[in-house]
C-alpha cells in the first residue's frame, strides 16, 4: 500500500524506453487494458469511510487524463459526504453529492 512506482514505456521509433514522469506520482494503480483506463484508490482515514478513487484514460499511449473522481469524507459537522464527478463533454460534472447515514456502513 502506498508504493511508488517508476513507469517506463517503450517507444518503437527510438527503440528505447522513456519514463512517464506524470505517472510517478500515482499511488496504487489498477490497470484495465481493455478500456485503456487505470484507477487509483487512496484511503484517507476514518476506518475506510474516507477515500478518493480516481479513474484516468490513456490519450495516445503516453498521456492520460482524469475521467472520474469519487470521494467520500467526513465534513466539519461529522456527516459523511459522498461525491462523484465525471468527465462529460470535456468538463468535470458533479453527478452525485449525497449525505450518507452512519447506518449505511
mmCIF file with all atom_site columns, C-alpha atoms in Angstrom:
data_model
loop_
_atom_site.group_PDB
_atom_site.id
_atom_site.type_symbol
_atom_site.label_atom_id
_atom_site.label_alt_id
_atom_site.label_comp_id
_atom_site.label_asym_id
_atom_site.label_entity_id
_atom_site.label_seq_id
_atom_site.pdbx_PDB_ins_code
_atom_site.Cartn_x
_atom_site.Cartn_y
_atom_site.Cartn_z
_atom_site.occupancy
_atom_site.B_iso_or_equiv
_atom_site.pdbx_formal_charge
_atom_site.auth_seq_id
_atom_site.auth_comp_id
_atom_site.auth_asym_id
_atom_site.auth_atom_id
_atom_site.pdbx_PDB_model_num
ATOM 1   C CA . UNK A 1 1   ? 0.000   0.000  0.000   1.00 0.00 ? 1   UNK A CA 1
ATOM 2   C CA . UNK A 1 2   ? 1.259   3.465  -0.857  1.00 0.00 ? 2   UNK A CA 1
ATOM 3   C CA . UNK A 1 3   ? 4.036   2.139  -3.083  1.00 0.00 ? 3   UNK A CA 1
ATOM 4   C CA . UNK A 1 4   ? 5.681   4.438  -5.572  1.00 0.00 ? 4   UNK A CA 1
ATOM 5   C CA . UNK A 1 5   ? 6.422   3.004  -8.999  1.00 0.00 ? 5   UNK A CA 1
ATOM 6   C CA . UNK A 1 6   ? 8.591   4.194  -11.855 1.00 0.00 ? 6   UNK A CA 1
ATOM 7   C CA . UNK A 1 7   ? 6.777   3.805  -15.178 1.00 0.00 ? 7   UNK A CA 1
ATOM 8   C CA . UNK A 1 8   ? 8.545   3.285  -18.455 1.00 0.00 ? 8   UNK A CA 1
ATOM 9   C CA . UNK A 1 9   ? 7.042   2.993  -21.923 1.00 0.00 ? 9   UNK A CA 1
ATOM 10  C CA . UNK A 1 10  ? 8.743   1.553  -24.970 1.00 0.00 ? 10  UNK A CA 1
ATOM 11  C CA . UNK A 1 11  ? 8.932   3.915  -27.960 1.00 0.00 ? 11  UNK A CA 1
ATOM 12  C CA . UNK A 1 12  ? 9.475   1.746  -31.071 1.00 0.00 ? 12  UNK A CA 1
ATOM 13  C CA . UNK A 1 13  ? 10.698  4.617  -33.262 1.00 0.00 ? 13  UNK A CA 1
ATOM 14  C CA . UNK A 1 14  ? 13.502  5.320  -30.779 1.00 0.00 ? 14  UNK A CA 1
ATOM 15  C CA . UNK A 1 15  ? 13.988  1.673  -29.860 1.00 0.00 ? 15  UNK A CA 1
ATOM 16  C CA . UNK A 1 16  ? 14.226  2.719  -26.238 1.00 0.00 ? 16  UNK A CA 1
ATOM 17  C CA . UNK A 1 17  ? 12.209  3.224  -23.087 1.00 0.00 ? 17  UNK A CA 1
ATOM 18  C CA . UNK A 1 18  ? 11.202  6.612  -21.747 1.00 0.00 ? 18  UNK A CA 1
ATOM 19  C CA . UNK A 1 19  ? 9.973   7.438  -18.269 1.00 0.00 ? 19  UNK A CA 1
ATOM 20  C CA . UNK A 1 20  ? 6.398   8.668  -17.838 1.00 0.00 ? 20  UNK A CA 1
ATOM 21  C CA . UNK A 1 21  ? 7.006   11.265 -15.138 1.00 0.00 ? 21  UNK A CA 1
ATOM 22  C CA . UNK A 1 22  ? 3.310   12.105 -14.752 1.00 0.00 ? 22  UNK A CA 1
ATOM 23  C CA . UNK A 1 23  ? 2.621   8.544  -13.638 1.00 0.00 ? 23  UNK A CA 1
ATOM 24  C CA . UNK A 1 24  ? 5.338   8.520  -10.995 1.00 0.00 ? 24  UNK A CA 1
ATOM 25  C CA . UNK A 1 25  ? 3.090   10.387 -8.550  1.00 0.00 ? 25  UNK A CA 1
ATOM 26  C CA . UNK A 1 26  ? 0.228   7.881  -8.962  1.00 0.00 ? 26  UNK A CA 1
ATOM 27  C CA . UNK A 1 27  ? -0.361  5.604  -5.974  1.00 0.00 ? 27  UNK A CA 1
ATOM 28  C CA . UNK A 1 28  ? -1.705  2.038  -6.126  1.00 0.00 ? 28  UNK A CA 1
ATOM 29  C CA . UNK A 1 29  ? -2.849  1.967  -9.756  1.00 0.00 ? 29  UNK A CA 1
ATOM 30  C CA . UNK A 1 30  ? -5.095  -0.748 -11.102 1.00 0.00 ? 30  UNK A CA 1
ATOM 31  C CA . UNK A 1 31  ? -4.916  -1.012 -14.896 1.00 0.00 ? 31  UNK A CA 1
ATOM 32  C CA . UNK A 1 32  ? -7.760  -2.067 -17.203 1.00 0.00 ? 32  UNK A CA 1
ATOM 33  C CA . UNK A 1 33  ? -6.170  -2.821 -20.551 1.00 0.00 ? 33  UNK A CA 1
ATOM 34  C CA . UNK A 1 34  ? -9.471  -3.383 -22.383 1.00 0.00 ? 34  UNK A CA 1
ATOM 35  C CA . UNK A 1 35  ? -10.913 0.054  -21.554 1.00 0.00 ? 35  UNK A CA 1
ATOM 36  C CA . UNK A 1 36  ? -7.464  1.729  -21.615 1.00 0.00 ? 36  UNK A CA 1
ATOM 37  C CA . UNK A 1 37  ? -8.062  3.163  -18.155 1.00 0.00 ? 37  UNK A CA 1
ATOM 38  C CA . UNK A 1 38  ? -6.467  2.919  -14.764 1.00 0.00 ? 38  UNK A CA 1
ATOM 39  C CA . UNK A 1 39  ? -7.886  3.602  -11.334 1.00 0.00 ? 39  UNK A CA 1
ATOM 40  C CA . UNK A 1 40  ? -6.232  4.826  -8.166  1.00 0.00 ? 40  UNK A CA 1
ATOM 41  C CA . UNK A 1 41  ? -7.651  4.376  -4.693  1.00 0.00 ? 41  UNK A CA 1
ATOM 42  C CA . UNK A 1 42  ? -6.447  6.065  -1.547  1.00 0.00 ? 42  UNK A CA 1
ATOM 43  C CA . UNK A 1 43  ? -7.856  5.686  1.955   1.00 0.00 ? 43  UNK A CA 1
ATOM 44  C CA . UNK A 1 44  ? -7.891  8.948  3.883   1.00 0.00 ? 44  UNK A CA 1
ATOM 45  C CA . UNK A 1 45  ? -8.847  7.554  7.274   1.00 0.00 ? 45  UNK A CA 1
ATOM 46  C CA . UNK A 1 46  ? -11.923 7.142  9.449   1.00 0.00 ? 46  UNK A CA 1
ATOM 47  C CA . UNK A 1 47  ? -11.687 3.333  9.252   1.00 0.00 ? 47  UNK A CA 1
ATOM 48  C CA . UNK A 1 48  ? -12.124 3.366  5.468   1.00 0.00 ? 48  UNK A CA 1
ATOM 49  C CA . UNK A 1 49  ? -15.068 5.785  5.473   1.00 0.00 ? 49  UNK A CA 1
ATOM 50  C CA . UNK A 1 50  ? -12.908 8.486  3.836   1.00 0.00 ? 50  UNK A CA 1
ATOM 51  C CA . UNK A 1 51  ? -11.357 7.796  0.435   1.00 0.00 ? 51  UNK A CA 1
ATOM 52  C CA . UNK A 1 52  ? -10.551 9.149  -3.018  1.00 0.00 ? 52  UNK A CA 1
ATOM 53  C CA . UNK A 1 53  ? -10.977 6.996  -6.120  1.00 0.00 ? 53  UNK A CA 1
ATOM 54  C CA . UNK A 1 54  ? -9.849  8.406  -9.474  1.00 0.00 ? 54  UNK A CA 1
ATOM 55  C CA . UNK A 1 55  ? -10.120 6.881  -12.949 1.00 0.00 ? 55  UNK A CA 1
ATOM 56  C CA . UNK A 1 56  ? -7.903  8.042  -15.787 1.00 0.00 ? 56  UNK A CA 1
ATOM 57  C CA . UNK A 1 57  ? -7.995  7.264  -19.517 1.00 0.00 ? 57  UNK A CA 1
ATOM 58  C CA . UNK A 1 58  ? -4.976  6.950  -21.778 1.00 0.00 ? 58  UNK A CA 1
ATOM 59  C CA . UNK A 1 59  ? -4.707  9.529  -24.562 1.00 0.00 ? 59  UNK A CA 1
ATOM 60  C CA . UNK A 1 60  ? -2.122  8.404  -27.257 1.00 0.00 ? 60  UNK A CA 1
ATOM 61  C CA . UNK A 1 61  ? -0.280  5.830  -25.179 1.00 0.00 ? 61  UNK A CA 1
ATOM 62  C CA . UNK A 1 62  ? 1.898   8.236  -23.222 1.00 0.00 ? 62  UNK A CA 1
ATOM 63  C CA . UNK A 1 63  ? -0.560  10.749 -21.754 1.00 0.00 ? 63  UNK A CA 1
ATOM 64  C CA . UNK A 1 64  ? -3.630  10.345 -19.584 1.00 0.00 ? 64  UNK A CA 1
ATOM 65  C CA . UNK A 1 65  ? -6.482  12.438 -18.255 1.00 0.00 ? 65  UNK A CA 1
ATOM 66  C CA . UNK A 1 66  ? -8.978  12.232 -15.401 1.00 0.00 ? 66  UNK A CA 1
ATOM 67  C CA . UNK A 1 67  ? -12.404 10.834 -16.382 1.00 0.00 ? 67  UNK A CA 1
ATOM 68  C CA . UNK A 1 68  ? -13.991 10.317 -12.962 1.00 0.00 ? 68  UNK A CA 1
ATOM 69  C CA . UNK A 1 69  ? -13.379 11.088 -9.316  1.00 0.00 ? 69  UNK A CA 1
ATOM 70  C CA . UNK A 1 70  ? -15.260 9.642  -6.382  1.00 0.00 ? 70  UNK A CA 1
ATOM 71  C CA . UNK A 1 71  ? -14.675 10.971 -2.885  1.00 0.00 ? 71  UNK A CA 1
ATOM 72  C CA . UNK A 1 72  ? -16.101 10.234 0.469   1.00 0.00 ? 72  UNK A CA 1
ATOM 73  C CA . UNK A 1 73  ? -15.170 12.201 3.543   1.00 0.00 ? 73  UNK A CA 1
ATOM 74  C CA . UNK A 1 74  ? -16.470 13.394 6.868   1.00 0.00 ? 74  UNK A CA 1
ATOM 75  C CA . UNK A 1 75  ? -17.202 17.118 6.994   1.00 0.00 ? 75  UNK A CA 1
ATOM 76  C CA . UNK A 1 76  ? -16.811 19.509 9.947   1.00 0.00 ? 76  UNK A CA 1
ATOM 77  C CA . UNK A 1 77  ? -20.289 18.585 11.169  1.00 0.00 ? 77  UNK A CA 1
ATOM 78  C CA . UNK A 1 78  ? -19.410 14.890 11.363  1.00 0.00 ? 78  UNK A CA 1
ATOM 79  C CA . UNK A 1 79  ? -21.518 13.971 8.325   1.00 0.00 ? 79  UNK A CA 1
ATOM 80  C CA . UNK A 1 80  ? -20.290 11.597 5.628   1.00 0.00 ? 80  UNK A CA 1
ATOM 81  C CA . UNK A 1 81  ? -20.402 13.236 2.198   1.00 0.00 ? 81  UNK A CA 1
ATOM 82  C CA . UNK A 1 82  ? -20.166 11.025 -0.909  1.00 0.00 ? 82  UNK A CA 1
ATOM 83  C CA . UNK A 1 83  ? -19.411 12.793 -4.204  1.00 0.00 ? 83  UNK A CA 1
ATOM 84  C CA . UNK A 1 84  ? -18.905 11.578 -7.788  1.00 0.00 ? 84  UNK A CA 1
ATOM 85  C CA . UNK A 1 85  ? -17.671 13.770 -10.645 1.00 0.00 ? 85  UNK A CA 1
ATOM 86  C CA . UNK A 1 86  ? -17.359 12.541 -14.249 1.00 0.00 ? 86  UNK A CA 1
ATOM 87  C CA . UNK A 1 87  ? -15.918 13.968 -17.425 1.00 0.00 ? 87  UNK A CA 1
ATOM 88  C CA . UNK A 1 88  ? -18.753 14.871 -19.796 1.00 0.00 ? 88  UNK A CA 1
ATOM 89  C CA . UNK A 1 89  ? -18.288 16.882 -22.976 1.00 0.00 ? 89  UNK A CA 1
ATOM 90  C CA . UNK A 1 90  ? -14.795 17.893 -21.877 1.00 0.00 ? 90  UNK A CA 1
ATOM 91  C CA . UNK A 1 91  ? -15.774 19.155 -18.403 1.00 0.00 ? 91  UNK A CA 1
ATOM 92  C CA . UNK A 1 92  ? -15.878 17.537 -14.991 1.00 0.00 ? 92  UNK A CA 1
ATOM 93  C CA . UNK A 1 93  ? -19.521 17.449 -13.899 1.00 0.00 ? 93  UNK A CA 1
ATOM 94  C CA . UNK A 1 94  ? -20.908 16.550 -10.478 1.00 0.00 ? 94  UNK A CA 1
ATOM 95  C CA . UNK A 1 95  ? -23.306 13.616 -10.891 1.00 0.00 ? 95  UNK A CA 1
ATOM 96  C CA . UNK A 1 96  ? -23.727 12.668 -7.235  1.00 0.00 ? 96  UNK A CA 1
ATOM 97  C CA . UNK A 1 97  ? -23.468 14.576 -3.990  1.00 0.00 ? 97  UNK A CA 1
ATOM 98  C CA . UNK A 1 98  ? -25.151 12.800 -1.104  1.00 0.00 ? 98  UNK A CA 1
ATOM 99  C CA . UNK A 1 99  ? -25.012 12.680 2.644   1.00 0.00 ? 99  UNK A CA 1
ATOM 100 C CA . UNK A 1 100 ? -24.726 9.136  3.986   1.00 0.00 ? 100 UNK A CA 1
ATOM 101 C CA . UNK A 1 101 ? -26.028 7.884  7.263   1.00 0.00 ? 101 UNK A CA 1
ATOM 102 C CA . UNK A 1 102 ? -23.703 6.043  9.608   1.00 0.00 ? 102 UNK A CA 1
ATOM 103 C CA . UNK A 1 103 ? -26.128 3.113  9.304   1.00 0.00 ? 103 UNK A CA 1
ATOM 104 C CA . UNK A 1 104 ? -25.112 2.797  5.622   1.00 0.00 ? 104 UNK A CA 1
ATOM 105 C CA . UNK A 1 105 ? -21.788 1.300  6.715   1.00 0.00 ? 105 UNK A CA 1
#
